Amino acid sequence: ASVMSLFCKHQGKYAVDVDYNGAVDIVASKTDNTIYLHVANTDMNSPQTLFLNIGGKKIKSQIL
């Protein structure tokens, strides 16, 4: 219940489609100009590198 209460406070009104093929579980949502990403690395041994393309703006991030 504690984890779910954190998600409720940090999620958007509308779901956003996410495409990723790798050891990462991603859920995205948005409200107005804010996009919320809930990201979990499912590989316990290796960090994952993500390349995000949000509205034409490209962002690189590493998830431990």
Coordinates of N, CA and C in Angstrom, one line a residue:
A1 N 0.8 -1.2 0.0 CA 0.0 0.0 0.0 C 0.9 1.3 0.0
S2 N 2.0 1.2 0.7 CA 2.9 2.4 0.7 C 3.4 2.7 -0.7
V3 N 3.8 1.7 -1.4 CA 4.3 2.0 -2.8 C 3.2 2.5 -3.7
M4 N 2.1 2.0 -3.6 CA 0.9 2.5 -4.4 C 0.6 3.9 -4.1
S5 N 0.7 4.3 -2.8 CA 0.4 5.7 -2.5 C 1.4 6.6 -3.1
L6 N 2.7 6.2 -3.3 CA 3.6 7.1 -4.0 C 3.3 7.2 -5.5
F7 N 2.9 6.1 -6.1 CA 2.5 6.2 -7.5 C 1.3 7.1 -7.7
C8 N 0.3 7.1 -6.8 CA -0.9 7.9 -7.0 C -0.6 9.4 -7.0
K9 N 0.4 9.8 -6.2 CA 0.8 11.2 -6.1 C 1.6 11.6 -7.3
H10 N 2.2 10.7 -8.0 CA 3.1 11.1 -9.1 C 2.7 10.4 -10.4
Q11 N 1.5 10.6 -10.9 CA 1.1 10.1 -12.1 C 0.2 11.1 -12.8
G12 N 0.1 11.0 -14.1 CA -0.7 11.9 -14.9 C -2.1 11.4 -15.1
K13 N -2.9 12.2 -15.7 CA -4.3 11.9 -16.0 C -4.5 10.9 -17.2
Y14 N -3.5 11.0 -18.1 CA -3.7 10.2 -19.3 C -2.5 9.3 -19.5
A15 N -2.7 8.0 -20.0 CA -1.7 7.1 -20.3 C -0.9 7.5 -21.5
V16 N 0.4 7.2 -21.6 CA 1.2 7.4 -22.7 C 1.8 6.1 -23.2
D17 N 1.8 5.8 -24.5 CA 2.4 4.6 -25.0 C 3.9 4.7 -24.9
V18 N 4.5 3.6 -24.5 CA 6.0 3.5 -24.4 C 6.5 2.2 -25.1
D19 N 7.5 2.4 -26.0 CA 8.1 1.2 -26.7 C 9.5 1.1 -26.2
Y20 N 9.8 -0.1 -25.7 CA 11.2 -0.4 -25.2 C 11.4 -1.9 -25.2
N21 N 12.5 -2.4 -25.8 CA 12.8 -3.8 -25.8 C 14.1 -4.0 -25.0
G22 N 13.9 -4.4 -23.8 CA 15.1 -4.6 -22.9 C 14.6 -5.0 -21.5
A23 N 15.6 -4.9 -20.6 CA 15.3 -5.4 -19.2 C 14.8 -4.2 -18.4
V24 N 13.8 -3.5 -18.9 CA 13.3 -2.3 -18.2 C 11.8 -2.4 -18.2
D25 N 11.1 -2.1 -17.1 CA 9.7 -2.0 -17.1 C 9.3 -0.6 -17.0
I26 N 8.6 0.0 -17.9 CA 8.3 1.4 -18.0 C 6.8 1.6 -18.1
V27 N 6.3 2.5 -17.3 CA 4.9 3.0 -17.5 C 5.0 4.5 -17.5
A28 N 4.2 5.1 -18.5 CA 4.2 6.6 -18.6 C 2.8 7.1 -18.6
S29 N 2.7 8.4 -18.1 CA 1.4 9.1 -18.1 C 1.7 10.6 -18.2
K30 N 0.7 11.4 -18.5 CA 0.9 12.8 -18.7 C -0.3 13.6 -18.2
T31 N 0.0 14.8 -17.8 CA -1.0 15.8 -17.5 C -0.4 17.1 -18.0
D32 N -1.2 17.8 -18.9 CA -0.7 19.1 -19.5 C 0.7 18.9 -20.1
N33 N 1.7 19.6 -19.7 CA 3.0 19.5 -20.3 C 4.0 18.7 -19.5
T34 N 3.5 17.9 -18.5 CA 4.3 17.1 -17.6 C 4.1 15.6 -18.0
I35 N 5.2 14.9 -18.2 CA 5.2 13.5 -18.4 C 5.8 12.8 -17.2
Y36 N 5.1 11.8 -16.7 CA 5.6 11.0 -15.6 C 6.1 9.7 -16.1
L37 N 7.3 9.3 -15.7 CA 7.8 8.0 -16.1 C 8.1 7.2 -14.8
H38 N 7.6 5.9 -14.8 CA 7.9 5.0 -13.7 C 8.7 3.9 -14.3
V39 N 10.0 3.9 -13.9 CA 11.0 3.0 -14.6 C 11.6 2.1 -13.6
A40 N 11.7 0.8 -13.9 CA 12.3 -0.2 -13.1 C 13.2 -1.0 -13.9
N41 N 14.5 -1.2 -13.5 CA 15.5 -2.1 -14.2 C 15.2 -3.5 -13.7
T42 N 14.8 -4.4 -14.5 CA 14.5 -5.7 -14.1 C 15.8 -6.7 -14.2
D43 N 16.9 -6.1 -14.6 CA 18.2 -6.9 -14.6 C 19.0 -6.5 -13.4
M44 N 19.1 -7.5 -12.5 CA 19.7 -7.2 -11.2 C 21.2 -7.0 -11.3
N45 N 21.8 -7.4 -12.5 CA 23.3 -7.4 -12.6 C 23.8 -6.3 -13.5
S46 N 23.0 -5.6 -14.3 CA 23.5 -4.7 -15.3 C 22.6 -3.4 -15.4
P47 N 23.3 -2.3 -15.4 CA 22.5 -1.0 -15.6 C 22.0 -1.0 -17.1
Q48 N 20.9 -0.3 -17.3 CA 20.3 -0.2 -18.6 C 20.4 1.3 -19.1
T49 N 20.7 1.5 -20.4 CA 20.7 2.8 -20.9 C 19.4 3.1 -21.7
L50 N 18.8 4.2 -21.5 CA 17.6 4.5 -22.2 C 17.8 5.8 -23.0
F51 N 17.3 5.7 -24.2 CA 17.3 6.9 -25.1 C 15.8 7.3 -25.3
L52 N 15.4 8.5 -24.7 CA 14.1 8.9 -24.7 C 13.9 10.0 -25.8
N53 N 12.8 9.9 -26.5 CA 12.4 10.9 -27.5 C 11.0 11.4 -27.1
I54 N 11.0 12.6 -26.5 CA 9.7 13.1 -26.0 C 9.5 14.4 -26.8
G55 N 8.5 14.4 -27.6 CA 8.2 15.6 -28.4 C 9.3 16.2 -29.2
G56 N 10.2 15.3 -29.8 CA 11.3 15.7 -30.6 C 12.6 16.0 -29.8
K57 N 12.5 16.1 -28.5 CA 13.6 16.3 -27.6 C 14.2 15.0 -27.2
K58 N 15.5 14.7 -27.5 CA 16.1 13.4 -27.2 C 16.9 13.5 -25.9
I59 N 16.7 12.5 -25.0 CA 17.3 12.5 -23.7 C 17.9 11.1 -23.5
K60 N 19.1 11.1 -23.0 CA 19.8 9.8 -22.7 C 19.9 9.7 -21.1
S61 N 19.6 8.5 -20.6 CA 19.6 8.3 -19.2 C 20.0 6.8 -18.9
Q62 N 20.7 6.6 -17.8 CA 21.1 5.3 -17.4 C 20.3 4.9 -16.1
I63 N 19.7 3.7 -16.1 CA 19.0 3.2 -15.0 C 19.8 2.1 -14.3
L64 N 20.0 2.3 -13.1 CA 20.8 1.3 -12.3 C 20.0 0.2 -11.8

